[in-house]
mmCIF file of C-alpha atoms in Angstrom:
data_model
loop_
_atom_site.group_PDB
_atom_site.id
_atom_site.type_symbol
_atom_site.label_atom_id
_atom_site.label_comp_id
_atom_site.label_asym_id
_atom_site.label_seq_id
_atom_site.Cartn_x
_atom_site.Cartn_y
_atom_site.Cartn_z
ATOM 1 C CA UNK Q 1 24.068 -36.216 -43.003
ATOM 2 C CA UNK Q 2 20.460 -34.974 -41.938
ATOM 3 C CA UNK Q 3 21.835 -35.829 -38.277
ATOM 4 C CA UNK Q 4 24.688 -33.490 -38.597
ATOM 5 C CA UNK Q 5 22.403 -30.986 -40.019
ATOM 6 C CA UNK Q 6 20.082 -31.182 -37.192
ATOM 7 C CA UNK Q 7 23.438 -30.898 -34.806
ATOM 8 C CA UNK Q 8 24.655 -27.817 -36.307
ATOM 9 C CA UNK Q 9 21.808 -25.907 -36.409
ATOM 10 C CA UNK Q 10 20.580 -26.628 -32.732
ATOM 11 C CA UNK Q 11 24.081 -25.831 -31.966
ATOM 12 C CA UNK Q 12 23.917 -22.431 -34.118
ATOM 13 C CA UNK Q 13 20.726 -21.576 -32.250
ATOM 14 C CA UNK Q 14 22.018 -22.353 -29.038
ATOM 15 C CA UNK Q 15 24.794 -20.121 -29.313
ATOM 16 C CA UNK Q 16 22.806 -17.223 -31.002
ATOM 17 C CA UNK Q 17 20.940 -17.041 -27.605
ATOM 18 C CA UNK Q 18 23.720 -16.850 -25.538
ATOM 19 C CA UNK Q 19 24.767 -14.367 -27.763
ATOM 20 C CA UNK Q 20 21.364 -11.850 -27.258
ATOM 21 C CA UNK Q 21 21.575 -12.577 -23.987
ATOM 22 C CA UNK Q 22 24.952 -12.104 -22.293
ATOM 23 C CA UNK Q 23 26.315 -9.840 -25.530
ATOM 24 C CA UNK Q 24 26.628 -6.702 -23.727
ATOM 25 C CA UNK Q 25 23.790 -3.822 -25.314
ATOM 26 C CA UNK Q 26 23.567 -0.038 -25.411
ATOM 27 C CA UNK Q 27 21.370 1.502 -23.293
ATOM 28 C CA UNK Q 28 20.123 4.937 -21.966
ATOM 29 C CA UNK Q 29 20.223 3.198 -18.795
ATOM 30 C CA UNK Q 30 22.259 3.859 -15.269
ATOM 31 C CA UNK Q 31 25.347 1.349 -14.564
ATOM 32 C CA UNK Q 32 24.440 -1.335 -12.589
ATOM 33 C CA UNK Q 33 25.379 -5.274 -12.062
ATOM 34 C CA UNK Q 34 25.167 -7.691 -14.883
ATOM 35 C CA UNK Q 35 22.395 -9.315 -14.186
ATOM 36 C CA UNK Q 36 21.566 -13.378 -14.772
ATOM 37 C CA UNK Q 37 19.763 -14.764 -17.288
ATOM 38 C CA UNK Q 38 15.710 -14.949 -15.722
ATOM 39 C CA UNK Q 39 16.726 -13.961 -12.157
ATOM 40 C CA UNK Q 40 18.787 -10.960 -13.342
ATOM 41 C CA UNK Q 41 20.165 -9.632 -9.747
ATOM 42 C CA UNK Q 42 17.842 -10.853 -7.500
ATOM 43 C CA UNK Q 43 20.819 -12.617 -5.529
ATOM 44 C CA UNK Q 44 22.339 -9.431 -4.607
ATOM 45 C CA UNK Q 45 19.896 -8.628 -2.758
ATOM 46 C CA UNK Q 46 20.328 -10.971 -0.296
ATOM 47 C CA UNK Q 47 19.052 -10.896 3.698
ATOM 48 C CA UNK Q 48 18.880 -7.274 4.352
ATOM 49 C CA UNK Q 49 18.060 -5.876 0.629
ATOM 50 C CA UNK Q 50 18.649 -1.952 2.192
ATOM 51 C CA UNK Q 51 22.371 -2.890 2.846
ATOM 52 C CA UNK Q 52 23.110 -4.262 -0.526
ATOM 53 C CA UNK Q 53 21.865 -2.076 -2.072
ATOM 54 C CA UNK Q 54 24.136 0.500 -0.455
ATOM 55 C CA UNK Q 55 27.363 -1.856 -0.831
ATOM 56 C CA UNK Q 56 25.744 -1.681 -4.498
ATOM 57 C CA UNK Q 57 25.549 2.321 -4.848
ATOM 58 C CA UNK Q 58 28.823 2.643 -3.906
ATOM 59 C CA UNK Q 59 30.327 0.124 -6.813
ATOM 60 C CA UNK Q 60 27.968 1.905 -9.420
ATOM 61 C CA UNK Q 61 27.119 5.599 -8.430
ATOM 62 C CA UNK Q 62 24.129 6.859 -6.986
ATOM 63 C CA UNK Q 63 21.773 5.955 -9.199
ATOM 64 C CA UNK Q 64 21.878 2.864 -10.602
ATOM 65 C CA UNK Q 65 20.151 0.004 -12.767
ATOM 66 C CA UNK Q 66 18.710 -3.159 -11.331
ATOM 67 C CA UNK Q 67 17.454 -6.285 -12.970
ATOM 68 C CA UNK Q 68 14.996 -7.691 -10.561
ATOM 69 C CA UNK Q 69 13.911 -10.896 -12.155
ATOM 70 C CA UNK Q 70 11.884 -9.576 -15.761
ATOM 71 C CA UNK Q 71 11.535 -6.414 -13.823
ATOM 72 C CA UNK Q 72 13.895 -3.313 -14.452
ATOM 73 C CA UNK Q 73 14.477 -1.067 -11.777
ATOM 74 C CA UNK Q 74 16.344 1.925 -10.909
ATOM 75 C CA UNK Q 75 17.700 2.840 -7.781
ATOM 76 C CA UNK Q 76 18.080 6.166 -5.990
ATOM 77 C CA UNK Q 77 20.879 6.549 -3.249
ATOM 78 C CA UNK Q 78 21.570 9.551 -2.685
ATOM 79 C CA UNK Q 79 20.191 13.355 -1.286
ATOM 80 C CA UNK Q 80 20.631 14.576 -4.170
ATOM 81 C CA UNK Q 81 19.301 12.327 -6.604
ATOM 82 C CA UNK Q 82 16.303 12.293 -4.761
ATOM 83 C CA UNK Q 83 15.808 15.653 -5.123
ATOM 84 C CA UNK Q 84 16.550 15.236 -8.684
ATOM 85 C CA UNK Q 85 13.666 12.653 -9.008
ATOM 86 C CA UNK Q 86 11.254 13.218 -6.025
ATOM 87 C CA UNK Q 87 10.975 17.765 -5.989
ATOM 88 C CA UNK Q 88 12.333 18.922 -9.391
ATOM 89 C CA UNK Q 89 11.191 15.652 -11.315
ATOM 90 C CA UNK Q 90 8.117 14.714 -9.506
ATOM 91 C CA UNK Q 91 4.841 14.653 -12.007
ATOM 92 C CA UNK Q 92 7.240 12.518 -14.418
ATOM 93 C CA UNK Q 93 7.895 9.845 -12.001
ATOM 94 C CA UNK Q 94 4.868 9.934 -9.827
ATOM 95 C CA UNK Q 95 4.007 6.671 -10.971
ATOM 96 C CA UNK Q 96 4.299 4.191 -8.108
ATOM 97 C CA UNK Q 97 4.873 0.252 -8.893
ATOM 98 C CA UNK Q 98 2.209 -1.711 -7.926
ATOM 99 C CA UNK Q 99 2.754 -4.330 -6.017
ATOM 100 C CA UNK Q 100 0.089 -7.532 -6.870
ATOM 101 C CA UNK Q 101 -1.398 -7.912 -3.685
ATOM 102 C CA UNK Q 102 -2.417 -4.422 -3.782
ATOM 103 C CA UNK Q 103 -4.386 -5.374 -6.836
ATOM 104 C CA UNK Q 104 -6.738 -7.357 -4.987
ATOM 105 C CA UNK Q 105 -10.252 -6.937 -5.041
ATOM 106 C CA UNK Q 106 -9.092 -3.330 -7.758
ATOM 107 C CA UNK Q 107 -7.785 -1.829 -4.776
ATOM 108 C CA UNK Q 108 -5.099 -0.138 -7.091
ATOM 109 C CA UNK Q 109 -8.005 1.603 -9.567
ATOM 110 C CA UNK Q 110 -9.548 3.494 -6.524
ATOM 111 C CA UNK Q 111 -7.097 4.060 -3.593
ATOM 112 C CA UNK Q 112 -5.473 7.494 -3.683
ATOM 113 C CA UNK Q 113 -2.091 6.217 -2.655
ATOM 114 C CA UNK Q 114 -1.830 4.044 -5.884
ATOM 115 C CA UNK Q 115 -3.570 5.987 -8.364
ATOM 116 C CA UNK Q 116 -1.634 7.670 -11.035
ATOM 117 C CA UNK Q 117 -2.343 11.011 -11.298
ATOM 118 C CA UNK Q 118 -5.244 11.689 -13.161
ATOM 119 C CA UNK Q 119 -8.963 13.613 -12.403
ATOM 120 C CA UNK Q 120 -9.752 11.075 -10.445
ATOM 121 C CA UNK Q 121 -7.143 11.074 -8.031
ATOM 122 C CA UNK Q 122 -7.423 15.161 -7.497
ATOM 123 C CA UNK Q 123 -10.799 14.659 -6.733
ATOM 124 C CA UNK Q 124 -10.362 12.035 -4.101
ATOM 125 C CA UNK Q 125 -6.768 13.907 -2.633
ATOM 126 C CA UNK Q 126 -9.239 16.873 -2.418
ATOM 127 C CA UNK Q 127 -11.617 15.588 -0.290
ATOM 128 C CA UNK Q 128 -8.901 13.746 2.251
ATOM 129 C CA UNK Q 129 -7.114 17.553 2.325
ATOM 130 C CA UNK Q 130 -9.998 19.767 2.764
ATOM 131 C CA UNK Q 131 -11.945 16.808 5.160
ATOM 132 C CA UNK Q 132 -9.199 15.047 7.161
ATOM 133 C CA UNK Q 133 -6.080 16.238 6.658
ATOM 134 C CA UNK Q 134 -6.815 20.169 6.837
ATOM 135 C CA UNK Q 135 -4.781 22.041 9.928
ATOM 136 C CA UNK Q 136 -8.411 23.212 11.095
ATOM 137 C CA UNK Q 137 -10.034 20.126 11.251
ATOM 138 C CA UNK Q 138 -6.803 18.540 13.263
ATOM 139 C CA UNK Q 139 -6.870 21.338 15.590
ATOM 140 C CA UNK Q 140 -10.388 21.034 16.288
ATOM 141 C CA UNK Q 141 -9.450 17.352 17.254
ATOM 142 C CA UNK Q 142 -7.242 18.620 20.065
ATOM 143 C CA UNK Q 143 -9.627 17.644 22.538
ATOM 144 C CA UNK Q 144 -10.271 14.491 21.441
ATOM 145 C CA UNK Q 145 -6.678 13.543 21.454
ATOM 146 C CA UNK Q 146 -6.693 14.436 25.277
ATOM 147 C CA UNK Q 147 -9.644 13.119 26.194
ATOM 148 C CA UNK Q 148 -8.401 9.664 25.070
ATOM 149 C CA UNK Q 149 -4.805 10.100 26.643
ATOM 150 C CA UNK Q 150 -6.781 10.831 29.599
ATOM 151 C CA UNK Q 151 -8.461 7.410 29.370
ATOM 152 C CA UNK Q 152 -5.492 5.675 28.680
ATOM 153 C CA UNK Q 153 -3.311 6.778 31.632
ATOM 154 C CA UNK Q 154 -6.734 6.111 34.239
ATOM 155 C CA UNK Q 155 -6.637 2.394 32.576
ATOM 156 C CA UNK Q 156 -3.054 2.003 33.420
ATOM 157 C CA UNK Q 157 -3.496 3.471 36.732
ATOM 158 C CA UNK Q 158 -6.666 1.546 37.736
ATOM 159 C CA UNK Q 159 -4.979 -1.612 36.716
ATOM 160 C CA UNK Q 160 -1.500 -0.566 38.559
ATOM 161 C CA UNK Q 161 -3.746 -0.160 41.547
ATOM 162 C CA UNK Q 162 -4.933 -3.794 41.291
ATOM 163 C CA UNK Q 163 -1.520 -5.342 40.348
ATOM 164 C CA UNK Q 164 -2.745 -6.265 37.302
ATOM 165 C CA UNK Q 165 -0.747 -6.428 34.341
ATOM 166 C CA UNK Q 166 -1.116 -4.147 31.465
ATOM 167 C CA UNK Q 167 -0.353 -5.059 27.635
ATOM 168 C CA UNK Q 168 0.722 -1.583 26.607
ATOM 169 C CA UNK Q 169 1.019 -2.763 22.885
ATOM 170 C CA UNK Q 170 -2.436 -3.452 22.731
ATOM 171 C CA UNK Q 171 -3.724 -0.792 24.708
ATOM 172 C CA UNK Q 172 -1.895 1.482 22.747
ATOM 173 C CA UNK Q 173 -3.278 0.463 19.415
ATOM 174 C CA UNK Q 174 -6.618 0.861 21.478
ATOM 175 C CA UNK Q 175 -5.964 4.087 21.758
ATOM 176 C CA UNK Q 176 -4.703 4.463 18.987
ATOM 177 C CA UNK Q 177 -8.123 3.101 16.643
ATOM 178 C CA UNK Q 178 -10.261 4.831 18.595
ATOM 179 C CA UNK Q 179 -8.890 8.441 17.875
ATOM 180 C CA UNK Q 180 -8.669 7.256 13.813
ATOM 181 C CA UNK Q 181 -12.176 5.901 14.583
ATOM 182 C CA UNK Q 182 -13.355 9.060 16.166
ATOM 183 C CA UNK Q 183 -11.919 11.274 13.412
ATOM 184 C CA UNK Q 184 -13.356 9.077 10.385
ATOM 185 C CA UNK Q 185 -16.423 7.737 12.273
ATOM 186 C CA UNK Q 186 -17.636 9.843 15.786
ATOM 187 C CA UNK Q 187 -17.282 6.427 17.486
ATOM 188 C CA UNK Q 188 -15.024 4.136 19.530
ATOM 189 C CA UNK Q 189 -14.337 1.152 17.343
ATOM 190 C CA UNK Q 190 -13.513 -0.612 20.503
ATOM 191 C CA UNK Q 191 -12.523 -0.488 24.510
ATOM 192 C CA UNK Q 192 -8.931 -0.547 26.556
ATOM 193 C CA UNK Q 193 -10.063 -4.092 27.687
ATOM 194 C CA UNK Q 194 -11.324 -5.422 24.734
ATOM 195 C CA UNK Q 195 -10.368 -8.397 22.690
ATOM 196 C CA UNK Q 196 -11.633 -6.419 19.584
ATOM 197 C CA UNK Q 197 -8.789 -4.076 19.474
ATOM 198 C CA UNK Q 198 -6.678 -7.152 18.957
ATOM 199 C CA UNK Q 199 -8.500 -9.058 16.184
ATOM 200 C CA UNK Q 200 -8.672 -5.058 14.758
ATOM 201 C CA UNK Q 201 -5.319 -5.123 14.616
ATOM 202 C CA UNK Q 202 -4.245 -8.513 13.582
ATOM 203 C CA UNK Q 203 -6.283 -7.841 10.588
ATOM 204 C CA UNK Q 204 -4.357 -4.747 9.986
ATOM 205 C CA UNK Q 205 -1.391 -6.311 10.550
ATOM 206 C CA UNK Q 206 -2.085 -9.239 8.030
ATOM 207 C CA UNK Q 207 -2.940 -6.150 5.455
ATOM 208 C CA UNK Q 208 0.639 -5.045 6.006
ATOM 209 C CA UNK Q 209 2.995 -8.182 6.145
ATOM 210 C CA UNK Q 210 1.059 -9.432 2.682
ATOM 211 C CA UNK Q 211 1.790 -6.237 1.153
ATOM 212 C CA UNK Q 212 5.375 -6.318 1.833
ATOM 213 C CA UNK Q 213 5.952 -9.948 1.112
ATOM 214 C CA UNK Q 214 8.664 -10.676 -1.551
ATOM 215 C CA UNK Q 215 6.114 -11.743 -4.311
ATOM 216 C CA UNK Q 216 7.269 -13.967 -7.364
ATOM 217 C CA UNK Q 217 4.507 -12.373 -9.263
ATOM 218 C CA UNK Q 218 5.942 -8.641 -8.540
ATOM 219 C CA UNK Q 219 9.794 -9.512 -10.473
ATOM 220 C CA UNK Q 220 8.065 -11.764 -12.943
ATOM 221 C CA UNK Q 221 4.814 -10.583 -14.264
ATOM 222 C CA UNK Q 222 3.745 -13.164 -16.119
ATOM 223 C CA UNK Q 223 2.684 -15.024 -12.819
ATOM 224 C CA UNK Q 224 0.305 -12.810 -11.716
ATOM 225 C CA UNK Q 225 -2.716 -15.088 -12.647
ATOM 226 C CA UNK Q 226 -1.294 -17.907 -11.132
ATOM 227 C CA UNK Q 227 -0.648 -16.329 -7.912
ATOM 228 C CA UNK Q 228 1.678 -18.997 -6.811
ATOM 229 C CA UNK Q 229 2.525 -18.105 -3.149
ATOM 230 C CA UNK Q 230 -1.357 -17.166 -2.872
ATOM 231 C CA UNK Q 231 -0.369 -13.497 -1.255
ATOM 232 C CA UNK Q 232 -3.168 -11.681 -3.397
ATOM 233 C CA UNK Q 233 -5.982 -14.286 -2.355
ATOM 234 C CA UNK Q 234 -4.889 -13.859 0.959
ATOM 235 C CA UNK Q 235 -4.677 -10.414 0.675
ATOM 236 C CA UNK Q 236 -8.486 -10.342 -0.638
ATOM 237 C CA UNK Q 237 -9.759 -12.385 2.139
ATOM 238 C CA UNK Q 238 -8.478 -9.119 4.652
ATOM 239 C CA UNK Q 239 -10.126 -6.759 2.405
ATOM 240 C CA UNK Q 240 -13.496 -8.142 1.930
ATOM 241 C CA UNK Q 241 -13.398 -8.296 6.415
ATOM 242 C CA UNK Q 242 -12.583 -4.572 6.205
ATOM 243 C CA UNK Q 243 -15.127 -3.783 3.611
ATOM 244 C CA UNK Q 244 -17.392 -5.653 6.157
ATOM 245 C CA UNK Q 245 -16.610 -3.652 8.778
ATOM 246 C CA UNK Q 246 -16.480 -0.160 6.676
ATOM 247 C CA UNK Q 247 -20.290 -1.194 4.941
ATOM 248 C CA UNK Q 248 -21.658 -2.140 8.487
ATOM 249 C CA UNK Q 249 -20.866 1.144 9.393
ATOM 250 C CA UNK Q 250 -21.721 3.078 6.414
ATOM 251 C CA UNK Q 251 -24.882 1.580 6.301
ATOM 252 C CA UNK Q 252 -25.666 2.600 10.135
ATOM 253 C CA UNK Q 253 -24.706 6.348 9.234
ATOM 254 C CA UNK Q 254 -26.761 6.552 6.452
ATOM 255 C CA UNK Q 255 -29.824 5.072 8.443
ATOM 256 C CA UNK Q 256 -28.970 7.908 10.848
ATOM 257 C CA UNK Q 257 -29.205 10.565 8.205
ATOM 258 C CA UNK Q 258 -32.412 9.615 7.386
ATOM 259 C CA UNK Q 259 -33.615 9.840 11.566
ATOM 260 C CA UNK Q 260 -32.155 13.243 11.671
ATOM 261 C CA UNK Q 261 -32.099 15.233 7.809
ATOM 262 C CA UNK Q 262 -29.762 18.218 9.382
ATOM 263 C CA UNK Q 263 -27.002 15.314 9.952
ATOM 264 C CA UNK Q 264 -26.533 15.440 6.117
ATOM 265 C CA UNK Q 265 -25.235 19.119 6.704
ATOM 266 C CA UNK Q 266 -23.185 18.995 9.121
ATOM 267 C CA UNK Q 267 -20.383 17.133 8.313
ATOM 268 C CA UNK Q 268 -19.415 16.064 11.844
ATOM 269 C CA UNK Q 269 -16.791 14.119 10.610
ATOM 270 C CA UNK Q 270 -15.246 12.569 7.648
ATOM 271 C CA UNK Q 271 -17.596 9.906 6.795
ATOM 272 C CA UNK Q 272 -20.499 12.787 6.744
ATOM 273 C CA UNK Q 273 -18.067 14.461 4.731
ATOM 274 C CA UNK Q 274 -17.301 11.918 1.974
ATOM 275 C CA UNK Q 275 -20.856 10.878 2.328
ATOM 276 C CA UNK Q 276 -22.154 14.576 1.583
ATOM 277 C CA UNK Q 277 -19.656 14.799 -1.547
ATOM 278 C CA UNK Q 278 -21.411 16.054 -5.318
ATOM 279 C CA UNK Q 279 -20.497 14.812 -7.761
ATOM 280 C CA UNK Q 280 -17.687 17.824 -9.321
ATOM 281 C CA UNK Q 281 -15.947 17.546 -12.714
ATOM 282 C CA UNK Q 282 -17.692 14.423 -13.979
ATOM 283 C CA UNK Q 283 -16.521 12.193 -10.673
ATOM 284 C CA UNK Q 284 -18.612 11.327 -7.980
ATOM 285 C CA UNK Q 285 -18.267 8.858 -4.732
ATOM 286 C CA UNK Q 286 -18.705 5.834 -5.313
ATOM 287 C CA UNK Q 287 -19.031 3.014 -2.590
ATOM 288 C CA UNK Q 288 -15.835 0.989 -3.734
ATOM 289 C CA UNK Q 289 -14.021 4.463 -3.701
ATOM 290 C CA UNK Q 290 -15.489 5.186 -0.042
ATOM 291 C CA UNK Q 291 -14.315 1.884 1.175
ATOM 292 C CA UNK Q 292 -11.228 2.075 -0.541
ATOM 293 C CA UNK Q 293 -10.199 5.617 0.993
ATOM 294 C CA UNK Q 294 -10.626 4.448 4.199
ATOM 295 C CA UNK Q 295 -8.702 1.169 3.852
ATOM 296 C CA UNK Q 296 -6.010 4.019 1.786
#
């Protein structure tokens, strides 16, 4: 008797969950797949996630629901739905997703393209417009931009004159650093022949393919703190090299600008710039922040 007793009631509870969880519910939601129990859709994402998920918009509309794992997501497919949500919607769902690995080391609590928007992140936008992004400061670039074009093509020529062979990809990104480098920092962070570029740019590079790295922890939460692929430590390790890099330098200006007093007026470039900011509505420049709008 207690046996059967046992029986049914496992049996009662075992059908009461398959009842909460594949009973269909109300919600304010857009149409989308039924999703799996734990997984939810994940499988329909497949290979090439950007081609399901238009094979997807066309079964369920434009604007659609997505279980991805414990995660709920919505989906935008269409001109005008983006305009719906991106222009006439925008301060309501300027709230980005943050993906773990850009959680290492706090990145997420002091870079401007993760922020939510909030005093903080005006002050910090206001200093990249005004500083780095304004159309004067760009144009007054001009030369620069030349002047390393310039360089580039004589490198390609001087080696074409030797028959040597050129590796445009990295002498490219050379090129490429050094005119970021000489916005940010008045300096070349490295030469066309130079195996620096490279390591530059692998570490760049190993910034990038983390943060885009389908991440267990990103559809199910709860494994952040475990980490289980490891993409956040590894993540970490490529910051703290760049925050090397960025305090070696940082620390050289500001020896400068002790040398030479009038360099703290000038503003030469950006790092002056961010260096020379006041503190304005309660915020003020930290380090972390410094490091983290140049890493961005």
């Amino acid at each position: 008797m207690e046996f059967f007793i046992t029986y049914m009631l496992l049996l009662l509870s075992f059908v009461w969950l398959c009842l909460i969880t594949l009973w269909p519910k109300k919600s304010k939601l857009p149409p989308g797949p039924f999703p799996l129990p734990i997984v939810g859709s994940l499988f329909k994402l497949g290979n090439k996630p950007h081609k399901s998920l238009a094979e997807l918009a066309k079964i369920y509309g434009p604007l659609m629901t997505l279980k991805l794992g414990s995660v709920t997501a919505i989906v935008v497919s269409s001109p005008t739905m983006a305009k719906e949500v991106l222009q006439k919607n925008d301060l309501a769902f300027s709230g980005r997703t943050i993906p773990d690995a850009i959680r290492a080391l706090g990145h997420h609590n002091r870079s401007m393209a993760w922020l939510p928007v909030s005093s903080k992140w005006r002050s910090i936008r206001k200093v990249s417009s005004t500083h780095l992004f304004a159309a004067q400061r760009l144009e007054s670039n001009q030369f620069l931009r030349k002047q390393k074009i310039e360089e580039l093509v004589a490198y390609v020529g001087e080696k074409c004159k030797n028959n040597c062979a050129v590796a445009i990809g990295q002498v490219a990104f050379s090129t490429v650093l050094n005119l970021i480098s000489n916005t940010v920092f008045s300096i070349d962070l490295t030469h066309l022949d130079s195996n620096y570029a490279q390591e530059f740019k692998a570490l760049v590079w190993g910034c990038l393919e983390e943060a885009a790295r389908p991440n267990f922890a990103d559809y199910f939460p709860v494994l952040r703190s475990i980490d289980p692929q490891k993409i956040k430590y590894r993540m970490e390790v490529h910051f703290l090299k760049l925050d090397e890099i960025f305090d070696g330098m940082i620390k050289q200006r500001l020896e400068s600008r002790k040398l030479d007093n009038s360099l703290s007026s000038s503003c030469s470039d950006f790092l002056d710039a961010i260096l020379d900011y006041k503190q304005e509505d309660g915020f003020q420049l930290s380090d972390p922040d410094i490091k983290a709008l140049l890493k961005v």
